Amino acid sequence: MKKSHKNYCPVAGMLNIVGDRWIWLILREAFYGTTRFSEFERNIGLAKNLLADRLAFLVDEGILEKRDVGDRGTRYAYQLTPKGTSLETTLIAMHQWGLEHLYEDGLVPIEILERETGKPIKTMRLESQSGRALNMSDLSIQAGPSASKATRARFSEVPTNEPQFANSNSDKD
Amino acid sequence: MKKSHKNYCPVAGMLNIVGDRWIWLILREAFYGTTRFSEFERNIGLAKNLLADRLAFLVDEGILEKRDVGDRGTRYAYQLTPKGTSLETTLIAMHQWGLEHLYEDGLVPIEILERETGKPIKTMRLESQSGRALNMSDLSIQAGPSASKATRARFSEVPTNEPQFANSNSDKD
DNA sequence: GCATATTGGTTTCAAAACGCAACCGATTGG
DNA sequence: CCAATCGGTTGCGTTTTGAAACCAATATGC
């Protein structure tokens, strides 16, 4: 688990913590309710040594919490902290992208439903403060108030901040 | 770039494609408007051979499109396809998580604004179809209509489908 | 209460991936 | 026409991965 990227970028900084495929499977399991070392191992199929590394790392980063739940010690439960729980939006966005692009004919192998109504939750979408649907081409990405010199230089190179796409798909609304 | 995970899970399947930290930095750049090999190289700081591998892979997966933009051939532009563009929700969710957890006192190194109003976009959130804010504990995750036997077995193990959290933070609304 | 299985790891080792540097042909700029 | 840039490829030493063996402490079956 090396942390190679500079974190003047929130995405790069986040990738230093959760930029690993196994970590997302661990988090998925944690969201499903898995708490025990052996359950993670069984459900993910990850080698013990790598699982141990990843779990220790996530605990260290404050994403998971390791609690001793043995009657006389040495049985552990790994549970999401609030910081870990707030990864839910990213995880669900990933799930929804997978559902849309990985299966044919709208086949659904795993459902995410609102417990109360039994209906699927809303597909995540970019929105303005007023609730208008947006896509990337509606956005302006720029150096923020606390941007470093490097970030400022990087973003002033492209004065329009206009993302380019292969197809203008602004008809998606 | 190996694809090791089974894709009966949308998250695992997605990780087979974008489960690599470098790939997300490439995608971030693509969303910023970067199109050229040398620009990706400069802005990300990734070795040429690895960048070439990742770009070819993303083209192969239909996330990026490689167009020849040279006057007499051999100058290329890599641009997001619609499939790639639809990763925007995940990328923005990552950006927002990073902003919230990586910096002190609400410092903002990079801003994502609605171009039209200049205001920050809305923070992404789980919502019911009716627009009610949800968190993971409001959800029921279960085998879907097209679930494999293994998936069905996996989810019937936990009849309640009740995610467990270290802290009950249902007070976040 | 004794044997056996399970939990939660650590260690070892070969294979794969990484990352750096050198090289290279085609193209573009001056 | 000469130099610089673009978009790579190749080689090579280092790091990480993933499978397997091993292990102490606890829990379970009888």
Short mmCIF file of C-alpha atoms (C1' of nucleotides) in Angstrom, two decimals:
data_model
loop_
_atom_site.label_atom_id
_atom_site.label_comp_id
_atom_site.label_asym_id
_atom_site.label_seq_id
_atom_site.Cartn_x
_atom_site.Cartn_y
_atom_site.Cartn_z
CA MET A 1 0.00 0.00 0.00
CA LYS A 2 2.05 2.90 -1.19
CA LYS A 3 0.79 6.42 -1.38
CA SER A 4 2.33 7.80 -4.48
CA HIS A 5 0.05 10.56 -5.63
CA LYS A 6 0.13 14.11 -4.41
CA ASN A 7 -3.08 15.06 -2.76
CA TYR A 8 -3.52 18.55 -4.05
CA CYS A 9 -6.24 16.79 -5.99
CA PRO A 10 -9.12 15.29 -4.00
CA VAL A 11 -9.41 12.39 -6.43
CA ALA A 12 -5.71 11.59 -6.27
CA GLY A 13 -5.80 11.90 -2.50
CA MET A 14 -8.76 9.58 -2.27
CA LEU A 15 -7.01 7.06 -4.51
CA ASN A 16 -4.15 6.95 -2.02
CA ILE A 17 -6.65 5.46 0.41
CA VAL A 18 -9.15 3.53 -1.67
CA GLY A 19 -7.37 3.23 -5.02
CA ASP A 20 -7.16 -0.54 -4.84
CA ARG A 21 -9.60 -3.06 -6.29
CA TRP A 22 -9.48 -5.33 -3.24
CA ILE A 23 -10.27 -2.47 -0.93
CA TRP A 24 -13.50 -1.78 -2.76
CA LEU A 25 -14.53 -5.41 -2.46
CA ILE A 26 -13.77 -5.24 1.25
CA LEU A 27 -15.85 -2.09 1.52
CA ARG A 28 -18.67 -3.66 -0.47
CA GLU A 29 -18.66 -6.56 1.99
CA ALA A 30 -18.58 -4.17 4.93
CA PHE A 31 -21.65 -2.41 3.53
CA TYR A 32 -23.34 -5.79 3.09
CA GLY A 33 -22.83 -6.38 6.80
CA THR A 34 -19.72 -8.54 6.80
CA THR A 35 -17.60 -7.97 9.88
CA ARG A 36 -15.34 -11.00 10.43
CA PHE A 37 -11.93 -11.72 8.93
CA SER A 38 -12.96 -15.17 7.77
CA GLU A 39 -16.17 -13.89 6.19
CA PHE A 40 -14.26 -11.33 4.13
CA GLU A 41 -11.86 -14.08 3.12
CA ARG A 42 -14.64 -16.44 2.04
CA ASN A 43 -16.81 -13.87 0.28
CA ILE A 44 -14.02 -12.07 -1.57
CA GLY A 45 -11.57 -14.89 -2.15
CA LEU A 46 -8.58 -12.80 -1.18
CA ALA A 47 -5.42 -14.35 0.23
CA LYS A 48 -5.11 -14.03 4.00
CA ASN A 49 -1.91 -12.01 3.93
CA LEU A 50 -3.33 -9.44 1.52
CA LEU A 51 -6.61 -9.27 3.41
CA ALA A 52 -4.75 -8.71 6.67
CA ASP A 53 -2.72 -5.92 5.06
CA ARG A 54 -5.77 -4.21 3.61
CA LEU A 55 -7.81 -4.44 6.80
CA ALA A 56 -4.97 -3.03 8.88
CA PHE A 57 -4.55 -0.23 6.37
CA LEU A 58 -8.24 0.63 6.40
CA VAL A 59 -8.28 0.65 10.19
CA ASP A 60 -5.23 2.89 10.11
CA GLU A 61 -6.97 5.28 7.74
CA GLY A 62 -10.04 5.47 9.92
CA ILE A 63 -12.29 3.76 7.38
CA LEU A 64 -12.85 0.64 9.44
CA GLU A 65 -12.84 0.08 13.16
CA LYS A 66 -11.52 -3.16 14.69
CA ARG A 67 -13.39 -4.24 17.78
CA ASP A 68 -12.68 -7.23 19.97
CA VAL A 69 -15.88 -9.21 20.24
CA GLY A 70 -14.49 -12.44 21.73
CA ASP A 71 -15.81 -13.57 25.11
CA ARG A 72 -12.26 -13.97 26.37
CA GLY A 73 -10.56 -11.82 23.75
CA THR A 74 -9.24 -12.44 20.22
CA ARG A 75 -12.33 -12.51 18.03
CA TYR A 76 -12.59 -9.38 15.97
CA ALA A 77 -15.27 -7.43 14.15
CA TYR A 78 -14.36 -4.92 11.46
CA GLN A 79 -17.00 -2.23 11.05
CA LEU A 80 -17.35 0.92 9.02
CA THR A 81 -16.67 4.19 10.77
CA PRO A 82 -18.64 7.29 9.74
CA LYS A 83 -15.73 8.16 7.43
CA GLY A 84 -16.06 4.73 5.84
CA THR A 85 -19.82 4.90 5.72
CA SER A 86 -19.61 8.12 3.73
CA LEU A 87 -18.08 6.12 0.87
CA GLU A 88 -21.60 4.88 0.18
CA THR A 89 -22.24 7.38 -2.61
CA THR A 90 -19.14 6.27 -4.50
CA LEU A 91 -19.91 2.59 -3.99
CA ILE A 92 -23.50 2.97 -5.16
CA ALA A 93 -22.39 5.03 -8.16
CA MET A 94 -20.05 2.17 -9.06
CA HIS A 95 -22.81 -0.39 -8.59
CA GLN A 96 -25.17 1.56 -10.81
CA TRP A 97 -22.56 2.02 -13.54
CA GLY A 98 -21.88 -1.71 -13.43
CA LEU A 99 -25.56 -2.54 -13.71
CA GLU A 100 -25.94 -0.28 -16.72
CA HIS A 101 -22.89 -1.37 -18.67
CA LEU A 102 -21.99 -4.92 -17.70
CA TYR A 103 -25.14 -6.92 -18.31
CA GLU A 104 -27.44 -7.45 -21.23
CA ASP A 105 -31.10 -6.56 -21.46
CA GLY A 106 -31.25 -4.93 -18.08
CA LEU A 107 -30.54 -8.16 -16.24
CA VAL A 108 -30.05 -7.43 -12.55
CA PRO A 109 -27.90 -9.84 -10.51
CA ILE A 110 -27.98 -7.78 -7.32
CA GLU A 111 -30.68 -5.31 -6.34
CA ILE A 112 -30.41 -2.27 -4.15
CA LEU A 113 -33.84 -1.43 -2.83
CA GLU A 114 -35.23 1.08 -0.43
CA ARG A 115 -36.19 -1.11 2.52
CA GLU A 116 -39.33 0.80 3.32
CA THR A 117 -40.90 0.69 -0.13
CA GLY A 118 -39.08 -2.23 -1.74
CA LYS A 119 -38.43 -0.04 -4.78
CA PRO A 120 -35.02 0.51 -6.39
CA ILE A 121 -33.29 3.68 -5.26
CA LYS A 122 -32.88 6.58 -7.64
CA THR A 123 -30.01 6.41 -10.12
CA MET A 124 -27.35 8.87 -9.04
CA ARG A 125 -26.87 11.93 -11.16
CA LEU A 126 -25.05 15.23 -11.14
CA GLU A 127 -27.32 18.04 -10.07
CA SER A 128 -27.12 21.78 -9.57
CA GLN A 129 -28.00 23.23 -6.19
CA SER A 130 -31.46 23.85 -7.57
CA GLY A 131 -31.84 20.20 -8.54
CA ARG A 132 -31.36 20.53 -12.28
CA ALA A 133 -29.71 17.51 -13.91
CA LEU A 134 -26.20 18.25 -15.14
CA ASN A 135 -23.54 16.45 -17.07
CA MET A 136 -19.81 17.05 -17.18
CA SER A 137 -20.04 19.56 -20.01
CA ASP A 138 -22.20 21.79 -17.79
CA LEU A 139 -19.40 22.00 -15.25
CA SER A 140 -16.50 24.32 -14.80
CA ILE A 141 -13.55 22.71 -13.08
CA GLN A 142 -11.02 25.18 -11.74
CA ALA A 143 -8.44 25.92 -9.09
CA GLY A 144 -10.17 26.54 -5.75
CA PRO A 145 -9.47 29.15 -3.07
CA SER A 146 -6.78 27.03 -1.41
CA ALA A 147 -5.20 25.77 -4.62
CA SER A 148 -1.45 25.32 -4.78
CA LYS A 149 0.66 27.23 -7.29
CA ALA A 150 0.95 24.06 -9.36
CA THR A 151 -2.79 23.54 -9.46
CA ARG A 152 -3.34 27.17 -10.42
CA ALA A 153 -0.82 26.86 -13.23
CA ARG A 154 -2.37 23.60 -14.37
CA PHE A 155 -5.84 25.06 -14.68
CA SER A 156 -4.90 28.40 -16.13
CA GLU A 157 -3.40 26.51 -19.07
CA VAL A 158 -6.91 25.74 -20.26
CA PRO A 159 -8.74 29.04 -19.86
CA THR A 160 -12.10 27.75 -21.06
CA ASN A 161 -12.10 24.69 -18.77
CA GLU A 162 -14.27 23.13 -21.41
CA PRO A 163 -14.19 19.36 -21.27
CA GLN A 164 -14.01 17.69 -24.65
CA PHE A 165 -16.04 14.63 -25.53
CA ALA A 166 -15.97 12.30 -28.49
CA ASN A 167 -19.73 12.60 -28.94
CA SER A 168 -21.80 15.53 -27.83
CA ASN A 169 -24.25 13.63 -25.74
CA SER A 170 -26.04 16.55 -24.18
CA ASP A 171 -29.19 14.84 -25.42
CA LYS A 172 -29.00 12.49 -22.46
CA ASP A 173 -31.50 14.59 -20.48
CA MET B 1 -4.23 -5.51 -16.25
CA LYS B 2 -5.70 -8.78 -15.19
CA LYS B 3 -9.37 -9.38 -14.70
CA SER B 4 -9.57 -11.58 -11.70
CA HIS B 5 -12.96 -10.93 -10.19
CA LYS B 6 -16.15 -12.67 -11.15
CA ASN B 7 -18.68 -10.25 -12.47
CA TYR B 8 -21.83 -11.62 -10.97
CA CYS B 9 -21.43 -8.49 -8.87
CA PRO B 10 -21.68 -5.14 -10.67
CA VAL B 11 -19.06 -3.61 -8.40
CA ALA B 12 -16.60 -6.47 -8.95
CA GLY B 13 -17.28 -6.33 -12.68
CA MET B 14 -16.67 -2.61 -12.76
CA LEU B 15 -13.42 -3.06 -10.84
CA ASN B 16 -12.21 -5.36 -13.60
CA ILE B 17 -12.32 -2.32 -15.85
CA VAL B 18 -11.61 0.68 -13.64
CA GLY B 19 -10.15 -0.95 -10.53
CA ASP B 20 -6.77 0.69 -10.97
CA ARG B 21 -5.59 3.95 -9.44
CA TRP B 22 -3.84 5.13 -12.61
CA ILE B 23 -6.95 4.57 -14.65
CA TRP B 24 -8.91 6.95 -12.47
CA LEU B 25 -6.25 9.62 -12.88
CA ILE B 26 -6.42 9.11 -16.63
CA LEU B 27 -10.20 9.41 -16.49
CA ARG B 28 -9.96 12.52 -14.32
CA GLU B 29 -7.69 14.05 -16.95
CA ALA B 30 -10.04 13.01 -19.73
CA PHE B 31 -12.88 14.75 -17.93
CA TYR B 32 -10.70 17.84 -17.52
CA GLY B 33 -10.32 17.91 -21.28
CA THR B 34 -6.95 16.21 -21.74
CA THR B 35 -6.76 14.26 -24.99
CA ARG B 36 -3.09 13.79 -25.95
CA PHE B 37 -0.67 11.07 -24.86
CA SER B 38 1.98 13.56 -23.81
CA GLU B 39 -0.51 15.65 -21.84
CA PHE B 40 -1.63 12.61 -19.85
CA GLU B 41 2.00 11.78 -19.25
CA ARG B 42 2.87 15.27 -18.02
CA ASN B 43 -0.21 15.83 -15.88
CA ILE B 44 -0.29 12.43 -14.22
CA GLY B 45 3.41 11.59 -14.06
CA LEU B 46 2.92 8.03 -15.23
CA ALA B 47 5.64 6.12 -17.09
CA LYS B 48 5.11 5.92 -20.85
CA ASN B 49 4.84 2.15 -21.00
CA LEU B 50 2.23 2.01 -18.26
CA LEU B 51 0.30 4.90 -19.76
CA ALA B 52 0.33 3.20 -23.16
CA ASP B 53 -0.97 -0.02 -21.58
CA ARG B 54 -3.76 1.76 -19.73
CA LEU B 55 -4.86 3.83 -22.70
CA ALA B 56 -4.97 0.79 -24.97
CA PHE B 57 -6.94 -1.07 -22.34
CA LEU B 58 -9.46 1.74 -21.93
CA VAL B 59 -9.88 1.98 -25.70
CA ASP B 60 -10.37 -1.77 -25.80
CA GLU B 61 -13.05 -1.54 -23.12
CA GLY B 62 -14.90 1.18 -24.96
CA ILE B 63 -14.23 3.83 -22.31
CA LEU B 64 -11.97 5.94 -24.50
CA GLU B 65 -11.85 6.41 -28.24
CA LYS B 66 -8.55 6.92 -30.10
CA ARG B 67 -8.81 9.25 -33.05
CA ASP B 68 -6.11 10.21 -35.49
CA VAL B 69 -5.93 13.97 -35.54
CA GLY B 70 -2.62 14.43 -37.41
CA ASP B 71 -2.64 16.31 -40.69
CA ARG B 72 -0.75 13.49 -42.35
CA GLY B 73 -1.50 10.81 -39.77
CA THR B 74 0.07 9.75 -36.46
CA ARG B 75 -1.10 12.33 -33.94
CA TYR B 76 -3.75 10.94 -31.67
CA ALA B 77 -6.55 12.22 -29.44
CA TYR B 78 -8.05 10.06 -26.70
CA GLN B 79 -11.60 11.05 -25.87
CA LEU B 80 -14.31 9.72 -23.62
CA THR B 81 -17.02 7.64 -25.22
CA PRO B 82 -20.56 7.80 -23.81
CA LYS B 83 -19.70 4.72 -21.75
CA GLY B 84 -16.70 6.56 -20.36
CA THR B 85 -18.62 9.76 -19.84
CA SER B 86 -21.13 7.91 -17.70
CA LEU B 87 -18.38 7.37 -15.14
CA GLU B 88 -18.90 11.00 -14.18
CA THR B 89 -21.12 10.18 -11.19
CA THR B 90 -18.49 7.91 -9.68
CA LEU B 91 -15.69 10.40 -10.33
CA ILE B 92 -17.61 13.29 -8.80
CA ALA B 93 -18.60 11.15 -5.82
CA MET B 94 -14.89 10.44 -5.31
CA HIS B 95 -14.01 14.10 -5.67
CA GLN B 96 -16.62 15.10 -3.11
CA TRP B 97 -15.52 12.45 -0.63
CA GLY B 98 -11.95 13.65 -1.02
CA LEU B 99 -12.94 17.25 -0.43
CA GLU B 100 -14.82 16.33 2.72
CA HIS B 101 -12.22 14.06 4.32
CA LEU B 102 -8.77 15.05 3.06
CA TYR B 103 -8.48 18.74 3.85
CA GLU B 104 -8.84 20.83 6.96
CA ASP B 105 -11.33 23.59 7.59
CA GLY B 106 -13.15 23.14 4.33
CA LEU B 107 -10.16 24.17 2.23
CA VAL B 108 -10.93 23.60 -1.44
CA PRO B 109 -8.00 23.00 -3.80
CA ILE B 110 -10.15 22.26 -6.85
CA GLU B 111 -13.68 23.48 -7.41
CA ILE B 112 -16.43 21.91 -9.44
CA LEU B 113 -18.93 24.59 -10.36
CA GLU B 114 -22.02 24.73 -12.49
CA ARG B 115 -20.83 26.78 -15.43
CA GLU B 116 -24.08 28.65 -15.81
CA THR B 117 -24.40 29.90 -12.24
CA GLY B 118 -20.82 29.58 -10.99
CA LYS B 119 -22.13 27.81 -7.90
CA PRO B 120 -20.83 24.45 -6.59
CA ILE B 121 -22.89 21.51 -7.69
CA LYS B 122 -25.00 19.60 -5.20
CA THR B 123 -23.24 17.03 -3.04
CA MET B 124 -24.22 13.58 -4.23
CA ARG B 125 -26.47 11.57 -1.98
CA LEU B 126 -28.50 8.39 -1.99
CA GLU B 127 -32.15 9.08 -2.66
CA SER B 128 -35.37 7.15 -2.96
CA GLN B 129 -37.38 7.40 -6.16
CA SER B 130 -39.44 10.04 -4.42
CA GLY B 131 -36.33 12.05 -3.62
CA ARG B 132 -36.03 11.28 0.07
CA ALA B 133 -32.45 11.19 1.35
CA LEU B 134 -31.31 7.70 2.28
CA ASN B 135 -28.28 6.14 3.83
CA MET B 136 -27.02 2.57 3.60
CA SER B 137 -29.07 1.41 6.57
CA ASP B 138 -32.24 2.35 4.70
CA LEU B 139 -31.35 -0.05 1.91
CA SER B 140 -32.04 -3.69 1.33
CA ILE B 141 -29.39 -5.39 -0.76
CA GLN B 142 -30.48 -8.71 -2.20
CA ALA B 143 -30.17 -11.16 -5.05
CA GLY B 144 -31.84 -9.75 -8.15
CA PRO B 145 -34.05 -11.46 -10.76
CA SER B 146 -31.09 -12.70 -12.78
CA ALA B 147 -28.91 -13.66 -9.81
CA SER B 148 -26.72 -16.73 -10.06
CA LYS B 149 -27.16 -19.62 -7.66
CA ALA B 150 -24.04 -18.49 -5.82
CA THR B 151 -25.35 -14.97 -5.39
CA ARG B 152 -28.68 -16.28 -4.16
CA ALA B 153 -26.95 -18.53 -1.66
CA ARG B 154 -24.72 -15.67 -0.55
CA PHE B 155 -27.61 -13.36 0.20
CA SER B 156 -29.94 -15.89 1.72
CA GLU B 157 -27.27 -16.46 4.37
CA VAL B 158 -28.16 -13.09 5.86
CA PRO B 159 -31.95 -13.05 5.84
CA THR B 160 -32.30 -9.57 7.26
CA ASN B 161 -29.84 -7.95 4.85
CA GLU B 162 -29.24 -5.49 7.62
CA PRO B 163 -25.93 -3.70 7.26
CA GLN B 164 -24.06 -3.25 10.53
CA PHE B 165 -22.27 -0.06 11.45
CA ALA B 166 -19.88 0.80 14.22
CA ASN B 167 -21.88 3.90 15.08
CA SER B 168 -25.55 4.39 14.37
CA ASN B 169 -25.26 7.56 12.41
CA SER B 170 -28.81 7.77 11.19
CA ASP B 171 -28.74 11.26 12.66
CA LYS B 172 -26.88 12.47 9.59
CA ASP B 173 -30.09 13.73 7.98
"C1'" DG C 1 -12.60 -33.07 29.18
"C1'" DC C 2 -10.50 -34.24 25.14
"C1'" DA C 3 -9.98 -34.06 20.21
"C1'" DT C 4 -10.94 -31.43 16.37
"C1'" DA C 5 -12.20 -27.34 13.76
"C1'" DT C 6 -12.17 -22.49 13.27
"C1'" DT C 7 -10.28 -17.86 13.77
"C1'" DG C 8 -6.96 -14.56 12.65
"C1'" DG C 9 -3.21 -14.21 11.39
"C1'" DT C 10 2.60 -14.61 9.73
"C1'" DT C 11 6.17 -16.49 6.75
"C1'" DT C 12 8.03 -18.10 2.48
"C1'" DC C 13 8.65 -18.03 -2.35
"C1'" DA C 14 7.86 -17.85 -7.36
"C1'" DA C 15 5.52 -15.07 -10.74
"C1'" DA C 16 3.71 -10.90 -12.17
"C1'" DA C 17 3.52 -5.96 -12.33
"C1'" DC C 18 5.90 -1.71 -11.75
"C1'" DG C 19 8.84 2.08 -12.86
"C1'" DC C 20 12.84 4.01 -14.79
"C1'" DA C 21 15.85 4.79 -18.65
"C1'" DA C 22 17.24 4.13 -23.22
"C1'" DC C 23 15.98 3.97 -27.73
"C1'" DC C 24 13.31 4.96 -32.07
"C1'" DG C 25 10.70 6.25 -36.31
"C1'" DA C 26 7.45 9.67 -37.86
"C1'" DT C 27 6.04 14.52 -37.65
"C1'" DT C 28 6.21 19.19 -36.76
"C1'" DG C 29 8.43 23.82 -35.91
"C1'" DG C 30 11.74 27.24 -36.91
"C1'" DC D 1 17.16 21.11 -43.08
"C1'" DC D 2 18.03 20.53 -38.32
"C1'" DA D 3 16.14 20.08 -33.81
"C1'" DA D 4 12.41 19.09 -30.95
"C1'" DT D 5 8.18 16.76 -30.00
"C1'" DC D 6 4.94 12.90 -30.34
"C1'" DG D 7 3.70 8.37 -29.34
"C1'" DG D 8 5.28 4.85 -28.37
"C1'" DT D 9 8.57 -0.04 -27.49
"C1'" DT D 10 12.23 -2.62 -25.22
"C1'" DG D 11 15.23 -4.05 -21.32
"C1'" DC D 12 16.05 -4.59 -16.73
"C1'" DG D 13 16.26 -4.32 -11.70
"C1'" DT D 14 12.86 -3.71 -7.87
"C1'" DT D 15 8.47 -4.16 -5.68
"C1'" DT D 16 4.09 -6.26 -5.09
"C1'" DT D 17 1.15 -10.01 -5.55
"C1'" DG D 18 -0.99 -14.36 -4.61
"C1'" DA D 19 -0.80 -19.15 -3.30
"C1'" DA D 20 0.52 -22.27 0.21
"C1'" DA D 21 2.36 -23.77 4.47
"C1'" DC D 22 2.47 -23.02 9.09
"C1'" DC D 23 0.91 -21.51 13.79
"C1'" DA D 24 -1.05 -20.11 18.42
"C1'" DA D 25 -5.35 -19.20 20.60
"C1'" DT D 26 -10.13 -20.08 20.93
"C1'" DA D 27 -14.55 -22.51 20.09
"C1'" DT D 28 -17.19 -26.68 19.14
"C1'" DG D 29 -18.63 -31.69 19.12
"C1'" DC D 30 -19.15 -35.64 21.61
#
